[in-house]
Amino acid sequence: MNAPTHGAATLETERLLLEQWDEERLEDFVRLAADPRVTGEFGEGCAWSRDRSEARFAEALGHWSRYGFGWRSALDRQTGEWLGFVGLNFARPEAVELAPRSVEIGWWLDPAAWGTGIATEGAIALRDEGFERVGLDWLWARYQTANRASARVTEKIGMRAVRVALGRHGEPMQLTSLSRKRWESLTRH
């Protein structure tokens, strides 16, 4: 993996601005994490407390400082509205189903943005950033097997199912991955 540059520029897609994670988004994240529709298919499957949200938010900020990549706020390009986030990060220690130092991609969006293709659009941009700027050889995603929406996003960005493993709460987790070689074949013009 290359040493990514810090302070990476905002990524732009047709409908999104993907900005580096920033302290000013704390209240947006707390609101999103308190919505059980958003957090219902993560870990214990319940809304997050403010303390838990603040701790995870701070961790995501620190990831950018340490590694030069991480979560990005997904903003509607036309209105500037915060829609959620799409991110890359080293798997956390409690992600027992992934090897240490695995980089994973993930997304949380406001339910108002579900079904619009925003998750896929943002995930494609972060996937490409992972292989181009960050210099990954492999990219991973994991989701609870019942989460068909996330399954579709991983398929659309070129990931392939690897195996089902148990998460730390005993929930079945689908692991998907994408190699640099496969990414190169998908993005060759």
PDB file of C-alpha atoms in Angstrom:
ATOM      1  CA  MET A   1       0.000   0.000   0.000  1.00  0.00           C
ATOM      2  CA  ASN A   2       1.243   3.491  -0.867  1.00  0.00           C
ATOM      3  CA  ALA A   3       1.535   6.132   1.819  1.00  0.00           C
ATOM      4  CA  PRO A   4      -1.557   8.200   0.973  1.00  0.00           C
ATOM      5  CA  THR A   5      -1.357  11.947   1.016  1.00  0.00           C
ATOM      6  CA  HIS A   6      -3.113  13.663   3.895  1.00  0.00           C
ATOM      7  CA  GLY A   7      -5.909  16.134   3.272  1.00  0.00           C
ATOM      8  CA  ALA A   8      -7.121  14.427   0.117  1.00  0.00           C
ATOM      9  CA  ALA A   9      -9.258  16.613  -2.093  1.00  0.00           C
ATOM     10  CA  THR A  10     -13.018  16.329  -2.208  1.00  0.00           C
ATOM     11  CA  LEU A  11     -14.108  13.596  -4.592  1.00  0.00           C
ATOM     12  CA  GLU A  12     -16.863  14.472  -7.046  1.00  0.00           C
ATOM     13  CA  THR A  13     -19.347  12.218  -8.791  1.00  0.00           C
ATOM     14  CA  GLU A  14     -22.339  13.046 -10.942  1.00  0.00           C
ATOM     15  CA  ARG A  15     -24.566  13.671  -7.892  1.00  0.00           C
ATOM     16  CA  LEU A  16     -22.205  13.754  -4.908  1.00  0.00           C
ATOM     17  CA  LEU A  17     -19.434  15.679  -3.241  1.00  0.00           C
ATOM     18  CA  LEU A  18     -17.469  13.302  -1.007  1.00  0.00           C
ATOM     19  CA  GLU A  19     -15.662  15.407   1.567  1.00  0.00           C
ATOM     20  CA  GLN A  20     -13.007  14.339   4.043  1.00  0.00           C
ATOM     21  CA  TRP A  21     -14.557  13.511   7.437  1.00  0.00           C
ATOM     22  CA  ASP A  22     -14.745  16.679   9.505  1.00  0.00           C
ATOM     23  CA  GLU A  23     -15.686  17.704  13.043  1.00  0.00           C
ATOM     24  CA  GLU A  24     -18.575  19.823  11.789  1.00  0.00           C
ATOM     25  CA  ARG A  25     -20.491  16.650  10.848  1.00  0.00           C
ATOM     26  CA  LEU A  26     -20.770  15.289  14.404  1.00  0.00           C
ATOM     27  CA  GLU A  27     -24.446  16.172  14.879  1.00  0.00           C
ATOM     28  CA  ASP A  28     -25.336  14.727  11.467  1.00  0.00           C
ATOM     29  CA  PHE A  29     -23.607  11.464  12.378  1.00  0.00           C
ATOM     30  CA  VAL A  30     -25.206  11.278  15.841  1.00  0.00           C
ATOM     31  CA  ARG A  31     -28.636  11.741  14.221  1.00  0.00           C
ATOM     32  CA  LEU A  32     -27.955   9.043  11.613  1.00  0.00           C
ATOM     33  CA  ALA A  33     -26.597   6.555  14.174  1.00  0.00           C
ATOM     34  CA  ALA A  34     -29.660   7.090  16.392  1.00  0.00           C
ATOM     35  CA  ASP A  35     -31.940   5.890  13.596  1.00  0.00           C
ATOM     36  CA  PRO A  36     -32.590   2.137  14.016  1.00  0.00           C
ATOM     37  CA  ARG A  37     -33.394   1.872  10.294  1.00  0.00           C
ATOM     38  CA  VAL A  38     -29.738   2.756   9.646  1.00  0.00           C
ATOM     39  CA  THR A  39     -28.064   0.813  12.455  1.00  0.00           C
ATOM     40  CA  GLY A  40     -30.521  -2.092  12.492  1.00  0.00           C
ATOM     41  CA  GLU A  41     -28.271  -4.306  10.389  1.00  0.00           C
ATOM     42  CA  PHE A  42     -25.024  -3.597  12.227  1.00  0.00           C
ATOM     43  CA  GLY A  43     -23.722  -5.470  15.237  1.00  0.00           C
ATOM     44  CA  GLU A  44     -26.433  -5.718  17.863  1.00  0.00           C
ATOM     45  CA  GLY A  45     -29.009  -4.230  15.492  1.00  0.00           C
ATOM     46  CA  CYS A  46     -30.114  -1.243  17.564  1.00  0.00           C
ATOM     47  CA  ALA A  47     -29.804   2.535  17.573  1.00  0.00           C
ATOM     48  CA  TRP A  48     -26.562   3.933  18.957  1.00  0.00           C
ATOM     49  CA  SER A  49     -26.308   6.104  22.035  1.00  0.00           C
ATOM     50  CA  ARG A  50     -24.804   9.565  21.745  1.00  0.00           C
ATOM     51  CA  ASP A  51     -21.694   8.399  23.654  1.00  0.00           C
ATOM     52  CA  ARG A  52     -21.139   5.481  21.287  1.00  0.00           C
ATOM     53  CA  SER A  53     -21.690   7.719  18.252  1.00  0.00           C
ATOM     54  CA  GLU A  54     -19.277  10.368  19.514  1.00  0.00           C
ATOM     55  CA  ALA A  55     -16.616   7.749  20.235  1.00  0.00           C
ATOM     56  CA  ARG A  56     -16.922   6.190  16.760  1.00  0.00           C
ATOM     57  CA  PHE A  57     -16.960   9.641  15.154  1.00  0.00           C
ATOM     58  CA  ALA A  58     -13.723  10.580  16.932  1.00  0.00           C
ATOM     59  CA  GLU A  59     -12.172   7.283  15.869  1.00  0.00           C
ATOM     60  CA  ALA A  60     -13.033   8.030  12.228  1.00  0.00           C
ATOM     61  CA  LEU A  61     -11.446  11.488  12.519  1.00  0.00           C
ATOM     62  CA  GLY A  62      -8.312   9.923  13.987  1.00  0.00           C
ATOM     63  CA  HIS A  63      -8.139   7.416  11.139  1.00  0.00           C
ATOM     64  CA  TRP A  64      -7.752  10.289   8.655  1.00  0.00           C
ATOM     65  CA  SER A  65      -5.021  11.861  10.787  1.00  0.00           C
ATOM     66  CA  ARG A  66      -3.064   8.627  11.091  1.00  0.00           C
ATOM     67  CA  TYR A  67      -3.527   7.089   7.645  1.00  0.00           C
ATOM     68  CA  GLY A  68      -4.577   9.828   5.206  1.00  0.00           C
ATOM     69  CA  PHE A  69      -7.820   8.148   4.162  1.00  0.00           C
ATOM     70  CA  GLY A  70     -11.101   7.279   5.780  1.00  0.00           C
ATOM     71  CA  TRP A  71     -14.771   8.169   5.900  1.00  0.00           C
ATOM     72  CA  ARG A  72     -16.138  10.850   3.602  1.00  0.00           C
ATOM     73  CA  SER A  73     -19.311  12.863   4.047  1.00  0.00           C
ATOM     74  CA  ALA A  74     -21.671  12.315   1.133  1.00  0.00           C
ATOM     75  CA  LEU A  75     -23.231  15.632   0.148  1.00  0.00           C
ATOM     76  CA  ASP A  76     -25.866  16.242  -2.487  1.00  0.00           C
ATOM     77  CA  ARG A  77     -23.957  18.109  -5.174  1.00  0.00           C
ATOM     78  CA  GLN A  78     -26.918  20.356  -6.023  1.00  0.00           C
ATOM     79  CA  THR A  79     -28.172  21.266  -2.530  1.00  0.00           C
ATOM     80  CA  GLY A  80     -25.207  20.586  -0.230  1.00  0.00           C
ATOM     81  CA  GLU A  81     -27.455  18.403   1.943  1.00  0.00           C
ATOM     82  CA  TRP A  82     -25.592  15.840   4.068  1.00  0.00           C
ATOM     83  CA  LEU A  83     -26.802  12.376   3.011  1.00  0.00           C
ATOM     84  CA  GLY A  84     -24.542  10.172   5.143  1.00  0.00           C
ATOM     85  CA  PHE A  85     -21.088   8.798   4.554  1.00  0.00           C
ATOM     86  CA  VAL A  86     -19.102   6.398   2.428  1.00  0.00           C
ATOM     87  CA  GLY A  87     -15.734   5.350   3.715  1.00  0.00           C
ATOM     88  CA  LEU A  88     -12.598   3.297   3.652  1.00  0.00           C
ATOM     89  CA  ASN A  89     -10.952   2.236   6.887  1.00  0.00           C
ATOM     90  CA  PHE A  90      -8.736  -0.377   8.399  1.00  0.00           C
ATOM     91  CA  ALA A  91     -10.977  -3.015   9.914  1.00  0.00           C
ATOM     92  CA  ARG A  92     -11.463  -2.455  13.629  1.00  0.00           C
ATOM     93  CA  PRO A  93     -10.189  -5.133  16.049  1.00  0.00           C
ATOM     94  CA  GLU A  94     -13.725  -6.319  16.808  1.00  0.00           C
ATOM     95  CA  ALA A  95     -14.238  -7.106  13.103  1.00  0.00           C
ATOM     96  CA  VAL A  96     -13.245 -10.660  13.933  1.00  0.00           C
ATOM     97  CA  GLU A  97     -14.235 -11.935  10.506  1.00  0.00           C
ATOM     98  CA  LEU A  98     -11.476  -9.903   8.763  1.00  0.00           C
ATOM     99  CA  ALA A  99      -7.712 -10.244   8.989  1.00  0.00           C
ATOM    100  CA  PRO A 100      -5.826  -7.447  10.797  1.00  0.00           C
ATOM    101  CA  ARG A 101      -4.922  -4.486   8.543  1.00  0.00           C
ATOM    102  CA  SER A 102      -7.658  -5.348   6.045  1.00  0.00           C
ATOM    103  CA  VAL A 103      -9.164  -2.225   4.495  1.00  0.00           C
ATOM    104  CA  GLU A 104     -12.910  -2.248   4.199  1.00  0.00           C
ATOM    105  CA  ILE A 105     -15.423  -0.083   2.422  1.00  0.00           C
ATOM    106  CA  GLY A 106     -18.766   0.828   3.921  1.00  0.00           C
ATOM    107  CA  TRP A 107     -21.639   3.310   3.799  1.00  0.00           C
ATOM    108  CA  TRP A 108     -24.422   4.654   5.949  1.00  0.00           C
ATOM    109  CA  LEU A 109     -27.040   6.808   4.302  1.00  0.00           C
ATOM    110  CA  ASP A 110     -30.069   8.688   5.490  1.00  0.00           C
ATOM    111  CA  PRO A 111     -33.126   6.534   4.685  1.00  0.00           C
ATOM    112  CA  ALA A 112     -34.426   9.355   2.452  1.00  0.00           C
ATOM    113  CA  ALA A 113     -31.504   8.564   0.102  1.00  0.00           C
ATOM    114  CA  TRP A 114     -32.089   4.790   0.007  1.00  0.00           C
ATOM    115  CA  GLY A 115     -32.930   3.245  -3.334  1.00  0.00           C
ATOM    116  CA  THR A 116     -31.518   6.166  -5.333  1.00  0.00           C
ATOM    117  CA  GLY A 117     -28.166   4.646  -6.333  1.00  0.00           C
ATOM    118  CA  ILE A 118     -26.282   7.097  -4.106  1.00  0.00           C
ATOM    119  CA  ALA A 119     -24.587   4.294  -2.124  1.00  0.00           C
ATOM    120  CA  THR A 120     -23.305   2.674  -5.327  1.00  0.00           C
ATOM    121  CA  GLU A 121     -22.181   6.002  -6.781  1.00  0.00           C
ATOM    122  CA  GLY A 122     -20.256   6.893  -3.640  1.00  0.00           C
ATOM    123  CA  ALA A 123     -18.862   3.383  -3.235  1.00  0.00           C
ATOM    124  CA  ILE A 124     -17.470   3.405  -6.786  1.00  0.00           C
ATOM    125  CA  ALA A 125     -15.642   6.665  -6.049  1.00  0.00           C
ATOM    126  CA  LEU A 126     -14.202   5.304  -2.769  1.00  0.00           C
ATOM    127  CA  ARG A 127     -13.310   1.965  -4.367  1.00  0.00           C
ATOM    128  CA  ASP A 128     -11.339   3.816  -7.026  1.00  0.00           C
ATOM    129  CA  GLU A 129      -9.683   6.054  -4.433  1.00  0.00           C
ATOM    130  CA  GLY A 130      -8.667   2.929  -2.526  1.00  0.00           C
ATOM    131  CA  PHE A 131      -6.872   1.394  -5.471  1.00  0.00           C
ATOM    132  CA  GLU A 132      -5.587   4.606  -7.081  1.00  0.00           C
ATOM    133  CA  ARG A 133      -4.565   6.998  -4.286  1.00  0.00           C
ATOM    134  CA  VAL A 134      -4.312   4.682  -1.278  1.00  0.00           C
ATOM    135  CA  GLY A 135      -2.640   1.892  -3.270  1.00  0.00           C
ATOM    136  CA  LEU A 136      -4.618  -1.092  -1.987  1.00  0.00           C
ATOM    137  CA  ASP A 137      -4.091  -4.615  -3.255  1.00  0.00           C
ATOM    138  CA  TRP A 138      -7.414  -5.825  -1.785  1.00  0.00           C
ATOM    139  CA  LEU A 139     -10.624  -4.175  -0.662  1.00  0.00           C
ATOM    140  CA  TRP A 140     -13.135  -5.859   1.643  1.00  0.00           C
ATOM    141  CA  ALA A 141     -16.766  -5.319   2.575  1.00  0.00           C
ATOM    142  CA  ARG A 142     -18.873  -7.117   5.136  1.00  0.00           C
ATOM    143  CA  TYR A 143     -22.564  -6.970   5.838  1.00  0.00           C
ATOM    144  CA  GLN A 144     -25.188  -9.010   7.624  1.00  0.00           C
ATOM    145  CA  THR A 145     -26.504 -11.598   5.200  1.00  0.00           C
ATOM    146  CA  ALA A 146     -30.068 -10.226   5.478  1.00  0.00           C
ATOM    147  CA  ASN A 147     -28.921  -6.810   4.190  1.00  0.00           C
ATOM    148  CA  ARG A 148     -29.799  -7.229   0.513  1.00  0.00           C
ATOM    149  CA  ALA A 149     -29.275  -3.542  -0.284  1.00  0.00           C
ATOM    150  CA  SER A 150     -25.608  -3.693   0.752  1.00  0.00           C
ATOM    151  CA  ALA A 151     -25.243  -6.976  -1.116  1.00  0.00           C
ATOM    152  CA  ARG A 152     -26.406  -5.248  -4.311  1.00  0.00           C
ATOM    153  CA  VAL A 153     -23.982  -2.353  -3.803  1.00  0.00           C
ATOM    154  CA  THR A 154     -21.010  -4.696  -3.365  1.00  0.00           C
ATOM    155  CA  GLU A 155     -22.012  -6.577  -6.529  1.00  0.00           C
ATOM    156  CA  LYS A 156     -22.368  -3.352  -8.520  1.00  0.00           C
ATOM    157  CA  ILE A 157     -18.883  -2.169  -7.539  1.00  0.00           C
ATOM    158  CA  GLY A 158     -17.349  -5.482  -8.639  1.00  0.00           C
ATOM    159  CA  MET A 159     -16.882  -7.297  -5.341  1.00  0.00           C
ATOM    160  CA  ARG A 160     -17.299 -11.050  -5.075  1.00  0.00           C
ATOM    161  CA  ALA A 161     -18.610 -13.106  -2.187  1.00  0.00           C
ATOM    162  CA  VAL A 162     -15.827 -14.898  -0.304  1.00  0.00           C
ATOM    163  CA  ARG A 163     -17.525 -16.584   2.629  1.00  0.00           C
ATOM    164  CA  VAL A 164     -20.055 -16.210   5.396  1.00  0.00           C
ATOM    165  CA  ALA A 165     -18.543 -15.801   8.858  1.00  0.00           C
ATOM    166  CA  LEU A 166     -19.958 -15.045  12.273  1.00  0.00           C
ATOM    167  CA  GLY A 167     -19.656 -11.497  13.574  1.00  0.00           C
ATOM    168  CA  ARG A 168     -18.792 -10.750  17.179  1.00  0.00           C
ATOM    169  CA  HIS A 169     -22.465 -10.877  18.225  1.00  0.00           C
ATOM    170  CA  GLY A 170     -23.025 -14.208  16.460  1.00  0.00           C
ATOM    171  CA  GLU A 171     -24.679 -12.626  13.433  1.00  0.00           C
ATOM    172  CA  PRO A 172     -23.964 -14.160   9.991  1.00  0.00           C
ATOM    173  CA  MET A 173     -21.763 -11.791   8.006  1.00  0.00           C
ATOM    174  CA  GLN A 174     -21.144 -12.015   4.269  1.00  0.00           C
ATOM    175  CA  LEU A 175     -17.546 -11.155   3.378  1.00  0.00           C
ATOM    176  CA  THR A 176     -16.856  -9.813  -0.098  1.00  0.00           C
ATOM    177  CA  SER A 177     -13.617  -8.700  -1.673  1.00  0.00           C
ATOM    178  CA  LEU A 178     -12.139  -7.079  -4.715  1.00  0.00           C
ATOM    179  CA  SER A 179      -8.533  -7.510  -5.816  1.00  0.00           C
ATOM    180  CA  ARG A 180      -6.480  -4.885  -7.591  1.00  0.00           C
ATOM    181  CA  LYS A 181      -6.251  -7.192 -10.613  1.00  0.00           C
ATOM    182  CA  ARG A 182     -10.039  -7.545 -10.864  1.00  0.00           C
ATOM    183  CA  TRP A 183     -10.506  -3.791 -10.274  1.00  0.00           C
ATOM    184  CA  GLU A 184      -8.067  -3.054 -13.118  1.00  0.00           C
ATOM    185  CA  SER A 185     -10.013  -5.331 -15.451  1.00  0.00           C
ATOM    186  CA  LEU A 186     -13.291  -3.622 -14.476  1.00  0.00           C
ATOM    187  CA  THR A 187     -12.011  -0.093 -14.957  1.00  0.00           C
ATOM    188  CA  ARG A 188      -9.949  -0.549 -18.116  1.00  0.00           C
ATOM    189  CA  HIS A 189     -11.329   1.676 -20.851  1.00  0.00           C
TER     190      HIS A 189
END
